[in-house]
Coordinates of C-alpha atoms (C1' of nucleotides) in Angstrom, one line a residue:
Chain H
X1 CA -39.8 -31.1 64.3
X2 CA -39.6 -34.1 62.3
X3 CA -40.2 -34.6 58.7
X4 CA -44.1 -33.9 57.6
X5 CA -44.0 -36.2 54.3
X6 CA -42.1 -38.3 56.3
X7 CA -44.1 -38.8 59.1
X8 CA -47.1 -39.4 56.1
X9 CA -45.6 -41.7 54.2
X10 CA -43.9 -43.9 57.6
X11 CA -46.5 -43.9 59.9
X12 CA -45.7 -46.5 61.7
X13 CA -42.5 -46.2 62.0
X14 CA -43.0 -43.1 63.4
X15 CA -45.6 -44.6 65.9
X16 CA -42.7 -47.7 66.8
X17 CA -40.0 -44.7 67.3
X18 CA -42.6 -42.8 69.7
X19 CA -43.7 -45.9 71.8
X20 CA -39.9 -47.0 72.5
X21 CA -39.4 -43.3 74.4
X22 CA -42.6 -43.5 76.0
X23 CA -44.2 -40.6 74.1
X24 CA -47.7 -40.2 74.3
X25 CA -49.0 -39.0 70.8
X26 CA -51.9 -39.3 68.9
X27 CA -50.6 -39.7 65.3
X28 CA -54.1 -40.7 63.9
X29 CA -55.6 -37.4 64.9
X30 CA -52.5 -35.6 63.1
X31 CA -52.9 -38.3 59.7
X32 CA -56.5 -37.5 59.5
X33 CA -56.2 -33.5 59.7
X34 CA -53.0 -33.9 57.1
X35 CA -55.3 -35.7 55.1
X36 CA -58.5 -33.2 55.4
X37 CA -55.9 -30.4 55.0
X38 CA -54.6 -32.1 51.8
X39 CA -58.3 -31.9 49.8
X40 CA -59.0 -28.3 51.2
X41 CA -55.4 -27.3 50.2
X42 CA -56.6 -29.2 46.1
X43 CA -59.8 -27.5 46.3
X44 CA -58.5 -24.0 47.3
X45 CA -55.9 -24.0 44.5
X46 CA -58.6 -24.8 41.9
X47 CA -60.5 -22.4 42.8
X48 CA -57.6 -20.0 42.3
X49 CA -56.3 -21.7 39.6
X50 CA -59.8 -20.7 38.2
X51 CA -60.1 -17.2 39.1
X52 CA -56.2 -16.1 38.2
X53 CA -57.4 -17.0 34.3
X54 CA -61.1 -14.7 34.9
X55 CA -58.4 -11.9 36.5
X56 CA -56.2 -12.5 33.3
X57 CA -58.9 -12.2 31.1
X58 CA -60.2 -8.9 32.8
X59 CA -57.0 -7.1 31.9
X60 CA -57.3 -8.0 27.9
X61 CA -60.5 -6.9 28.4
X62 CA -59.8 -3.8 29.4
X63 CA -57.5 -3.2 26.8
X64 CA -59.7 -3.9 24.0
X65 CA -62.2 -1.8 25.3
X66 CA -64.9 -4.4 25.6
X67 CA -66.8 -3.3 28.8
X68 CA -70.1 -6.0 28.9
X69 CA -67.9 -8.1 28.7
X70 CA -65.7 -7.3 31.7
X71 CA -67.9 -6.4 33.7
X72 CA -69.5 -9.8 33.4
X73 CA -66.1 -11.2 34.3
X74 CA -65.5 -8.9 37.1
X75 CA -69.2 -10.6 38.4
X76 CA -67.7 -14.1 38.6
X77 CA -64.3 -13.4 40.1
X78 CA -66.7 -11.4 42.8
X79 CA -68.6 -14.8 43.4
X80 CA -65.1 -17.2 42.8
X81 CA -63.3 -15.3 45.8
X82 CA -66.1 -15.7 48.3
X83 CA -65.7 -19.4 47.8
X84 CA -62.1 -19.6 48.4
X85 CA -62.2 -17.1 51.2
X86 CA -64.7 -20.1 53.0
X87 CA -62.2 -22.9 51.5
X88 CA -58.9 -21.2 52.8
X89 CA -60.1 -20.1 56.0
X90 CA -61.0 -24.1 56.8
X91 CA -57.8 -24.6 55.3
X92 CA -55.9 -22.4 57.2
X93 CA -57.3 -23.5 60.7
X94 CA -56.4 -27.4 60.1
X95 CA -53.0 -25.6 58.8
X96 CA -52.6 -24.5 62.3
X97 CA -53.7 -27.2 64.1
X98 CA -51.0 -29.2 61.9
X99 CA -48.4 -27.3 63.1
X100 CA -49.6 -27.1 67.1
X101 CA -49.2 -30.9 66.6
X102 CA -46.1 -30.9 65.2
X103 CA -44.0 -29.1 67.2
X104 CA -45.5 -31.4 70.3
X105 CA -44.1 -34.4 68.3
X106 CA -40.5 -35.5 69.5
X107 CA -37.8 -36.6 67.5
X108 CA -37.1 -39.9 66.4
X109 CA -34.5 -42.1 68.5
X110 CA -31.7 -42.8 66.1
X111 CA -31.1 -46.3 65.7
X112 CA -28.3 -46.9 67.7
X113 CA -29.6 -45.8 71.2
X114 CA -30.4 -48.5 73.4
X115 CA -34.2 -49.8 74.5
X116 CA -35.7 -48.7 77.4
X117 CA -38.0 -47.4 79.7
X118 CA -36.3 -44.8 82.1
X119 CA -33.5 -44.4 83.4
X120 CA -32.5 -47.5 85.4
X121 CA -31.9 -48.9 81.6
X122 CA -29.2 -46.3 81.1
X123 CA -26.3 -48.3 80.3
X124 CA -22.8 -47.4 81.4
X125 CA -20.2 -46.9 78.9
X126 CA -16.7 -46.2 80.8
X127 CA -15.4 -44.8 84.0
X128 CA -12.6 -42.5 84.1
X129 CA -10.0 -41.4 87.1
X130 CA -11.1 -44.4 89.7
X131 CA -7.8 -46.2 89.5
X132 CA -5.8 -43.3 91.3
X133 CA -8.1 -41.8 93.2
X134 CA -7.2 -39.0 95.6
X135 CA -6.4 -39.2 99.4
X136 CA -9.6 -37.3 101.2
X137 CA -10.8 -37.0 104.8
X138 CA -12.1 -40.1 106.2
X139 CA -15.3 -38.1 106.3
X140 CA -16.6 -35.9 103.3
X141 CA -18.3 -32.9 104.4
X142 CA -21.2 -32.1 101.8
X143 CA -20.9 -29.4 99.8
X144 CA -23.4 -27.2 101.1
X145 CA -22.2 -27.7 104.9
X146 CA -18.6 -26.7 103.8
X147 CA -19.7 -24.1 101.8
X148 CA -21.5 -22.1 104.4
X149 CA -18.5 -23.1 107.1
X150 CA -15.5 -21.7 104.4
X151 CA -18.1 -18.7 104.1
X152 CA -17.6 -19.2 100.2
X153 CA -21.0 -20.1 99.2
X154 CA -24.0 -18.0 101.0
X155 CA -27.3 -19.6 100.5
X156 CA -29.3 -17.8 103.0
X157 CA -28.8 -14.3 102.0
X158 CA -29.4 -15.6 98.2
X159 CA -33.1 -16.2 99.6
X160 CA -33.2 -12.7 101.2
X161 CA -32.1 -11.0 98.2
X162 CA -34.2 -12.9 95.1
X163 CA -35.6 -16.6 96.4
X164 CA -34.5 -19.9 97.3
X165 CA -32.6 -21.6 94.6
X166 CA -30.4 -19.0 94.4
X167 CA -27.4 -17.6 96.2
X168 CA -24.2 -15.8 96.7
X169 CA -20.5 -16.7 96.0
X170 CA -17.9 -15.1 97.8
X171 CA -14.4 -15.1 98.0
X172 CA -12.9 -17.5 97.2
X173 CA -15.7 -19.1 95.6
X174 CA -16.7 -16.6 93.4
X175 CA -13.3 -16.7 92.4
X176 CA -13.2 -20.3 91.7
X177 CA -16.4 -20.0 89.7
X178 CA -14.2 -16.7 87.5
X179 CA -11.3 -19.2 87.4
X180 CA -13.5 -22.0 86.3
X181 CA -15.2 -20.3 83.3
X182 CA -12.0 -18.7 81.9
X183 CA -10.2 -22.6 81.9
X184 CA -13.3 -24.0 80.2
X185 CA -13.3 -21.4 77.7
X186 CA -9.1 -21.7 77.0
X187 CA -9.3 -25.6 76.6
X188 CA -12.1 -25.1 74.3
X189 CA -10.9 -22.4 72.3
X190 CA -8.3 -25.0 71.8
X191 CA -10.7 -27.4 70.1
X192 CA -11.2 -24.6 67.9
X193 CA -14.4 -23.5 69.3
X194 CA -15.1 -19.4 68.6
X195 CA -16.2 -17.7 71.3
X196 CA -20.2 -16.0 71.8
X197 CA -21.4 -13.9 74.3
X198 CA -25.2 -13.6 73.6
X199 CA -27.8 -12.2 74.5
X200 CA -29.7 -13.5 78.0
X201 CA -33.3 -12.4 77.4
X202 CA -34.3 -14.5 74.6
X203 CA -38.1 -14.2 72.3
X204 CA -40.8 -16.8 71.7
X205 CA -39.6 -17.9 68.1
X206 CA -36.1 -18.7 69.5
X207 CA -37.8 -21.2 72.2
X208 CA -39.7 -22.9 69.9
X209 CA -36.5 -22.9 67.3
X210 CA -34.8 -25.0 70.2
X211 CA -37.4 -27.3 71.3
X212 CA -38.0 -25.1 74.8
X213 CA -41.7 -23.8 73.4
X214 CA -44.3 -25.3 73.2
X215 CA -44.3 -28.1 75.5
X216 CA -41.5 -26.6 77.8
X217 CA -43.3 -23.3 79.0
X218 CA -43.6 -24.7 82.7
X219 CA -39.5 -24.8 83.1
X220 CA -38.8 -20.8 81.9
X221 CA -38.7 -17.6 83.1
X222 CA -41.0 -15.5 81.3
X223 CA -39.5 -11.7 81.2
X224 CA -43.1 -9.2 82.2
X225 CA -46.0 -12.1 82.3
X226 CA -47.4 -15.3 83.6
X227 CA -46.1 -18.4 81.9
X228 CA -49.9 -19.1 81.8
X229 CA -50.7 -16.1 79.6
X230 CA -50.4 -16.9 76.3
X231 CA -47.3 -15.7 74.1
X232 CA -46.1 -13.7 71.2
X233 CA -43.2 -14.5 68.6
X234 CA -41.0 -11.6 70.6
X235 CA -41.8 -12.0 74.2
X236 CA -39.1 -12.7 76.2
X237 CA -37.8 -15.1 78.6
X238 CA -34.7 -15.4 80.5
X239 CA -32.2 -17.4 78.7
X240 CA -32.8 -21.4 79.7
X241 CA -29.1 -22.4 78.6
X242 CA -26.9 -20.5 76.0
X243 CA -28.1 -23.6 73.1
X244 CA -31.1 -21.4 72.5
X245 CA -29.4 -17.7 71.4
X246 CA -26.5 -19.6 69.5
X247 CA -28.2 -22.1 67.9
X248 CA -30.9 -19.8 66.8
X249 CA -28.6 -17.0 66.0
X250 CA -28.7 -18.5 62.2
X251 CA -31.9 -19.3 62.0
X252 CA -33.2 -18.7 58.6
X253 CA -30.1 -18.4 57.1
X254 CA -28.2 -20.6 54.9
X255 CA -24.5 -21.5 55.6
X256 CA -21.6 -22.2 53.4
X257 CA -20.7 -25.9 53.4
X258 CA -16.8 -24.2 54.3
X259 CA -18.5 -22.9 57.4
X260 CA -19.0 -26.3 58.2
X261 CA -18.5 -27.9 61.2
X262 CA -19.0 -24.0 62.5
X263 CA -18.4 -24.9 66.4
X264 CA -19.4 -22.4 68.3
X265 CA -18.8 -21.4 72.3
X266 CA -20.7 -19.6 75.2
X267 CA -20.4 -18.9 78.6
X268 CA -24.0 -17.4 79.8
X269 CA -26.0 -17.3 83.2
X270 CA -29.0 -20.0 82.9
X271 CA -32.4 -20.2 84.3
X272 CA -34.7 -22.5 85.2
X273 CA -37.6 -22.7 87.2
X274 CA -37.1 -26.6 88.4
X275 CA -40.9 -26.9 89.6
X276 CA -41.3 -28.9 93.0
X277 CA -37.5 -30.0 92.7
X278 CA -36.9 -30.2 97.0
X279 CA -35.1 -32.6 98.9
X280 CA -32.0 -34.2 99.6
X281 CA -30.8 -35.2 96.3
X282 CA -31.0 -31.2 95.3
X283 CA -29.5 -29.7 99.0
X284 CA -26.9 -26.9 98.0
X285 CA -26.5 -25.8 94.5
X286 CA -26.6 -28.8 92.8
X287 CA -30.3 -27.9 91.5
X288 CA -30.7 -24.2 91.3
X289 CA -33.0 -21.6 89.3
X290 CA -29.7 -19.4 88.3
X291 CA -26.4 -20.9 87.2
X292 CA -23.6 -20.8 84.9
X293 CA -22.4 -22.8 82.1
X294 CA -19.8 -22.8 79.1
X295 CA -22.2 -24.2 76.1
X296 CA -20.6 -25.9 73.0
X297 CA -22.7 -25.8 70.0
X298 CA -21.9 -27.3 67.1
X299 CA -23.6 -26.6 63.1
X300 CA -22.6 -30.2 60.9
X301 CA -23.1 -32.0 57.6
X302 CA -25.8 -34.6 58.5
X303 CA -23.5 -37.4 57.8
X304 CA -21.0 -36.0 59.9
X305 CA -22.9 -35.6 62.8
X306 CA -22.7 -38.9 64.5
X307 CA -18.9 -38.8 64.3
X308 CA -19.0 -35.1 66.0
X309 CA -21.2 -36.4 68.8
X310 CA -18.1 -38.6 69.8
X311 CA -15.7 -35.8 69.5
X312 CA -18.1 -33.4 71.2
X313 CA -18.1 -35.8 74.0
X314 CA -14.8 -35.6 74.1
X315 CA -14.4 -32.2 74.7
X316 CA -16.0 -32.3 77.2
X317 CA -14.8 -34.9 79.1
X318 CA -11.3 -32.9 78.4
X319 CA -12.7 -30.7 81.2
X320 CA -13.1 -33.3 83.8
X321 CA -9.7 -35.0 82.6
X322 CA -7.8 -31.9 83.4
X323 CA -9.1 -31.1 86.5
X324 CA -8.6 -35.0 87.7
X325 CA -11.9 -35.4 88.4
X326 CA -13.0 -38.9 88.4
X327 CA -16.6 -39.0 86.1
X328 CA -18.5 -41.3 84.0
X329 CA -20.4 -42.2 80.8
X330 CA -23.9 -43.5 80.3
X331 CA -25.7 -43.8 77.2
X332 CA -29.5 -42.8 77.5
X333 CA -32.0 -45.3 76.8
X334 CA -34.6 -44.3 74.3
X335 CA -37.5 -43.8 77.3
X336 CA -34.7 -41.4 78.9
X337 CA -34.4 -39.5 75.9
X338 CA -35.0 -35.4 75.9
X339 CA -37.8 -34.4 73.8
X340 CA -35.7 -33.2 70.7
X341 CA -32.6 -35.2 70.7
X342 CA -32.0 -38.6 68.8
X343 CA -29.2 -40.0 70.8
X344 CA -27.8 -38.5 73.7
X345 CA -24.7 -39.2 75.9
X346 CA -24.4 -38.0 79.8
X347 CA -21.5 -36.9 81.5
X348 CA -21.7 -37.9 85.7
X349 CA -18.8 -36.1 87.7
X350 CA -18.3 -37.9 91.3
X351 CA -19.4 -36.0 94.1
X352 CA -18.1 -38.2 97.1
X353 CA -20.2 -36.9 100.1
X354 CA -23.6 -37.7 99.9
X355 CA -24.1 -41.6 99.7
X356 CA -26.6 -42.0 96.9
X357 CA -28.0 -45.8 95.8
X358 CA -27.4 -44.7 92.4
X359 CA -23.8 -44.2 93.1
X360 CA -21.0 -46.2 92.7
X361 CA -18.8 -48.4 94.7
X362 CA -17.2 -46.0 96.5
X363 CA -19.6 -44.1 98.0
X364 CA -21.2 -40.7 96.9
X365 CA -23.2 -40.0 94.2
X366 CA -23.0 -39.0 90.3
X367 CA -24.1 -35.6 89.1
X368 CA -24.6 -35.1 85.6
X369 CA -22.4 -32.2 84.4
X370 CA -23.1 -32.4 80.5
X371 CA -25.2 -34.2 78.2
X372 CA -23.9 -34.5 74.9
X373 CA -26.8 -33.9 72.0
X374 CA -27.7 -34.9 68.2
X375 CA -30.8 -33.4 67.0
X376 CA -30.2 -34.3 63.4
X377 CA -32.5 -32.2 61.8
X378 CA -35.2 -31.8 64.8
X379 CA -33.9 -28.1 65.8
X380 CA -33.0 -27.0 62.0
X381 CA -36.4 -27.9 60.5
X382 CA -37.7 -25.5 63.6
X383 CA -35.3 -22.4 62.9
X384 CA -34.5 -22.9 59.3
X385 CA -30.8 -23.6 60.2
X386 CA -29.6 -25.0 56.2
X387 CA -26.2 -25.0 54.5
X388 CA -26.0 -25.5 50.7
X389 CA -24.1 -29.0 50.1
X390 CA -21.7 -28.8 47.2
X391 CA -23.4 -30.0 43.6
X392 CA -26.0 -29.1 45.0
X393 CA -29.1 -26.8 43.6
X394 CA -31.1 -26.6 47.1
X395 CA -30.5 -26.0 50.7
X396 CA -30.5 -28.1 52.9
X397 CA -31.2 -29.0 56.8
X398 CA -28.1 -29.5 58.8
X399 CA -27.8 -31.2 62.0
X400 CA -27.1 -29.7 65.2
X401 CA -25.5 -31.1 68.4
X402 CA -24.7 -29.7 71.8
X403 CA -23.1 -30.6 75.1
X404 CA -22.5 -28.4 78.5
X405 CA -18.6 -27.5 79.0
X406 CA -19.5 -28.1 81.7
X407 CA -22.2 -26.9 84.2
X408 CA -20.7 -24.9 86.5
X409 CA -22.1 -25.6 89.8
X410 CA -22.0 -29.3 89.8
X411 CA -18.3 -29.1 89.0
X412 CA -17.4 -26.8 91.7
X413 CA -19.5 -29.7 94.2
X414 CA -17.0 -32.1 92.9
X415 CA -14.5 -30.1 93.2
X416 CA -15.0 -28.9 97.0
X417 CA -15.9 -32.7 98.2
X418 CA -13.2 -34.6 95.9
X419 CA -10.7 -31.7 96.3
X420 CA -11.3 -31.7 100.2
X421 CA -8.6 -32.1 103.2
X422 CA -9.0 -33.2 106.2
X423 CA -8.5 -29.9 108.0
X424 CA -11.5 -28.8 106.3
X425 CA -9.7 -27.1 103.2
X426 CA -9.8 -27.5 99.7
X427 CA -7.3 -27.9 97.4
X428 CA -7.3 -26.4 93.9
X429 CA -7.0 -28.7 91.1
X430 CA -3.7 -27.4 89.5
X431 CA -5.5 -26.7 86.3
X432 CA -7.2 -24.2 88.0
X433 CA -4.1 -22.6 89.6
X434 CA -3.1 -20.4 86.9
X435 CA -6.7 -18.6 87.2
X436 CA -6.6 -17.8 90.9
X437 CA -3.3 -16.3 91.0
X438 CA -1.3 -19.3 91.9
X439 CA -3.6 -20.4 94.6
X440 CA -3.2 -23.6 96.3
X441 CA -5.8 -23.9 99.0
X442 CA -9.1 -22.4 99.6
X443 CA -9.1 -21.9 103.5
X444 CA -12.5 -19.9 103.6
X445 CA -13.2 -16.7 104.6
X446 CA -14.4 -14.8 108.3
X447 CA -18.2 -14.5 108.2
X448 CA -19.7 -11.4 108.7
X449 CA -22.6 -10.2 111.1
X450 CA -23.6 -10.6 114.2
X451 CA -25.1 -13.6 113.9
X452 CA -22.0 -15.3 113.3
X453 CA -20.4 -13.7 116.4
X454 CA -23.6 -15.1 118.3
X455 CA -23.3 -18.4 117.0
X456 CA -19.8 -18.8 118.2
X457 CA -18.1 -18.7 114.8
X458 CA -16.1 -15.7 115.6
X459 CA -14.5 -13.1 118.0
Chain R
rG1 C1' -38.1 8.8 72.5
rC2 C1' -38.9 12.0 67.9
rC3 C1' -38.3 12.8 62.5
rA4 C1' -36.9 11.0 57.7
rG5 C1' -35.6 7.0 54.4
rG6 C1' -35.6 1.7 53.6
rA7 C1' -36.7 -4.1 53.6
rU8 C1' -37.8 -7.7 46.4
rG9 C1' -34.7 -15.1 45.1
rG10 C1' -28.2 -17.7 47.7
rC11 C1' -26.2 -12.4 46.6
rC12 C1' -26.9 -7.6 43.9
rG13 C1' -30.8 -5.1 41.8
rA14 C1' -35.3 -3.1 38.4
rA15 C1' -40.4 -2.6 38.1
rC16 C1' -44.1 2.1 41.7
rG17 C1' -52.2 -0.7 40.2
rG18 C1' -52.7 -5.3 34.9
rU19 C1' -49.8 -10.3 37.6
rA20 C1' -41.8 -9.9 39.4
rA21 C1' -36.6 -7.3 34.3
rG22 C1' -31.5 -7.9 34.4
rG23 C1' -26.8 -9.3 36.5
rC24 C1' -23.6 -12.3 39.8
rG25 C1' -23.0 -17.1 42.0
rC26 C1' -24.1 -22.3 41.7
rA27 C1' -25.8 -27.0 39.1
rC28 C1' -26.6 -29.7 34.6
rG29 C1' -26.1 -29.9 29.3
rC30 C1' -24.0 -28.3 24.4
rC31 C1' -19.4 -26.7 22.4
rU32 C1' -13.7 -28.3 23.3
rG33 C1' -8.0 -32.6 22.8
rG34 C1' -8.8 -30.3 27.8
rA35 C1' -10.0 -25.7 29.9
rA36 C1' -11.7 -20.6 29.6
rA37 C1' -15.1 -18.0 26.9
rG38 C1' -19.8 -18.6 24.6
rC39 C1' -24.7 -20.8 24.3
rG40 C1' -29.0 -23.4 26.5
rU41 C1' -31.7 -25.2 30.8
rG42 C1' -32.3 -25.1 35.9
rU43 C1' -31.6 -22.8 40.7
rU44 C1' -37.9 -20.6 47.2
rC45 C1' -42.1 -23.4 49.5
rC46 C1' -46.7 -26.4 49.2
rC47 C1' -50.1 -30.0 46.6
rU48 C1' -52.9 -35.1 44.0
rU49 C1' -45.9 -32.8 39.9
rU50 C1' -46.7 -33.6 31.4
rG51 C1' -50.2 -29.8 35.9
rG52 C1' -51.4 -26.2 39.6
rG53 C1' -51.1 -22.9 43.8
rA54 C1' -48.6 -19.6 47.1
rU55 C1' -44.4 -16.3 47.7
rU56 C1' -41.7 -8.9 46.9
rC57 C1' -40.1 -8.1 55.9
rU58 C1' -44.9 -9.6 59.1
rG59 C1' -50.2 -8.9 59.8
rG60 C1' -54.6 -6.5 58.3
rG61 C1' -57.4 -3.3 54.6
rU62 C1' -59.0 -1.0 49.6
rU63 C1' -59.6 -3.3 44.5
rC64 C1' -62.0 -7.7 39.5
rA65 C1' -56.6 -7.2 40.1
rA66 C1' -51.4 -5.0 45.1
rA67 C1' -44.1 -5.5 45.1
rU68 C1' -46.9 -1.0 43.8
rC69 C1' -52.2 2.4 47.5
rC70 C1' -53.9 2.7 53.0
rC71 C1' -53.4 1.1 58.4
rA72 C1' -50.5 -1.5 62.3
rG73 C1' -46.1 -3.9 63.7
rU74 C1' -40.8 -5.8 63.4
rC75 C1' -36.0 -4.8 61.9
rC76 C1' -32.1 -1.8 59.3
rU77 C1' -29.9 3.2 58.0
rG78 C1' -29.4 8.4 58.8
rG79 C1' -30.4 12.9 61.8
rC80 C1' -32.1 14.9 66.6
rG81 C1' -32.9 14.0 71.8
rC82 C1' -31.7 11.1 76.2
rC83 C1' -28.1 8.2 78.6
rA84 C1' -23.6 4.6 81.7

RNA sequence: GCCAGGAUGGCCGAACGGUAAGGCGCACGCCUGGAAAGCGUGUUCCCUUUGGGAUUCUGGGUUCAAAUCCCAGUCCUGGCGCCA
């Protein structure tokens, strides 16, 4: 949420910030009903102002016994609070209304992030890993066709059991996605990340402490109802991505300034609904309604937090670099921005099968396995997240950033097309090694069924 | 799930129908050669800031007046029950 007196006092910065990411809001309508709100708001306390001295004056009253007096007293407060009941009630709807508004209003696009309209004006920072790049098969089979041949990733009975979008590891892969989450979490609990297992259903005010709820209803899982029935503070929904539980975990609280940077780790399942997402570009599991991810969340000093958004990205990218994966970074354009971030940075892994137009030189395509976050202050007005700066009498807002470490899914589709052998194996990176027992080859597994034995694929 | 008790500022904690003590911490000032101690002021949010309003977990109600009484809810603690 951004700044109310700020927003009343800069309006058109505000409105400039807001047209450069596209955003369609009507900051007049929200002005004027700040501005009604403001003179009911005057009135009301006046009128309370005027009955608090009447109350006052009851209670001497009383105590010097002088009972015309009061009662004529008690008369007028009767008639003063019918009047501010009306006033505060008008008051209080506009109140309401505010706030509605508000929390549809994104944040601001720091300064820094480049112009644009959508993604094509994305601009590139750096490529990592393409001068050395790996010997593969002349051919890359596609994930999801090498998947279901290995008989490591099982699509079909992921549909029987819950829906499509969702599916079944085995083997081998589900032991590469194990081995993957345990190496994230070592190399970042050596970036001196602490380690969270939250919660996975996840209430109302959490959402909207985020930036999930209001305008974000359409992409959640909603635990018990529609997603078109309206909501209370402590329904639930299935955890969107582990940012929501950790960074609303101190919400309303106020931090030490020693707790600060307080950097924070969590390896969760994630769901997503991904309305009318079909086609090519989202074959396999590269867009899924249930998948893994190790989320690094970090709590910082506002002036720190552009610094931390380099080093966040960092960490990150430490990921890739270990497992030799070649990737890229791309710095999102204002009109690519997410609702409640003010600069944001991507992370694209190279999956070499499926030639996109997007994708670079070499063939394949790019699949974003992190974006890296600052919010400033947008998530921290919403959950009360403050910290108490040193010589200082108040609390304040803090900033908060985030980036993945790293999606799951998407790594281990780089991993099974860059990773993969002519003979239709895949090697293990050898950062991975140490977490599958000292495996060096995933050879796939003997399906199961008798459809495989009538389809040929085995004896 | 049942029963009992509880929730007050950054923290601790009093007040139990008449408008929120006190302590700790922190900030600023006085004092000091400097510090400690001591003393004073400040330390939630909102508004049109020499002023005013709101705020005792949340939402309702009773009353001229609610931290205080009543109802509902949330969470915490203890006991009982159930349970992998």
């Amino acid at each position: 949420m951004i700044d109310r007196t700020y927003l009343r006092e800069n309006p058109d910065e505000v409105r400039d910030a807001l047209e450069n990411r596209g955003a369609d809001v009507d900051l007049d309508a929200v002005l004027e009903i700040d501005e009604r709100w403001r003179e009911l708001k005057a009135r009301g306390d006046e009128l309370r102002h005027e009955r608090n001295r009447i109350t006052e004056r009851i209670g001497e009253l009383v105590a010097e016994g002088k009972q015309d007096e009061k009662d004529e007293a008690i008369e007028q407060s009767k008639e003063l609070k019918a009047e501010i009941e009306a006033v505060e009630a008008e008051a209080a709807e506009l109140q309401d209304e505010l706030e509605e508004h508000m929390l549809e209003i994104p944040q601001i696009p720091h300064e820094s992030v480049p112009p644009g309209v959508d993604e094509r004006h994305n601009v590139e920072d750096r490529r990592w890993g393409f001068d050395d790049l790996r010997e593969g098969p002349a051919e890359v089979t596609p994930h999801y066709e090498l998947g279901e041949e290995l008989d490591i990733i099982d699509e079909a009975r992921g549909a029987k059991t819950t829906g499509s979008g969702f599916y079944f590891l085995k083997g081998d892969g589900a032991r590469l996605e194990h081995a993957l989450i345990q190496f994230m979490l070592d190399v970042h609990r050596e970036q001196g990340y602490v380690d969270l297992f939250p919660p996975v259903p996840i209430n109302s005010a959490s959402m909207r402490g985020t930036g999930q709820l209001p305008k974000f209803a359409d992409d959640a899982y909603r635990i018990g109802d529609s997603n078109d029935e309206a909501y209370d503070d402590d329904d639930l929904w299935l955890c969107p991505t582990a940012e929501v539980p950790v960074t609303n975990m101190y919400a309303d609280d106020i931090l030490l300034q020693d707790d600060l940077p307080l950097k924070h780790q969590a390896y969760t399942p994630n769901f997503r609904r991904e309305a009318g997402e079909h086609g090519t570009e989202t074959r396999g599991i590269v867009r899924v309604h249930q998948f893994n991810k190790v989320e690094l969340v970090n709590f910082v000093e506002p002036e720190n937090s552009y610094d931390r958004l380099e080093e966040l990205l960092g960490e990150a990218e430490e990921v890739l670099r270990r497992l030799e994966l070649p990737y890229r970074v791309l710095e999102l354009c204002t009109g690519d921005l997410g609702f409640k971030a003010a600069k944001q940075i991507d992370l694209e892994v190279w999956a070499p099968a499926d030639d996109m137009d997007d994708g670079p030189e070499q063939g394949g395509r790019w699949l974003e396995v992190s974006t890296a976050s600052n919010f400033e202050d947008f998530q921290a007005r919403r959950a009360g997240l403050r910290y108490r700066p040193e010589r200082h009498e108040s609390a304040e807002y803090l900033h908060t950033l985030n980036a993945s470490g790293l999606a799951i899914p998407r790594v281990m589709v780089a991993i099974l097309e860059y990773y993969q052998n002519e003979d239709g194996t895949v090697t293990i990176p050898e950062a991975l090694r140490p977490y599958m027992n000292g495996q060096e080859v995933i050879e796939g597994h003997e399906k199961v069924g008798e459809a495989a034995l009538g389809a040929g694929e085995r004896e």
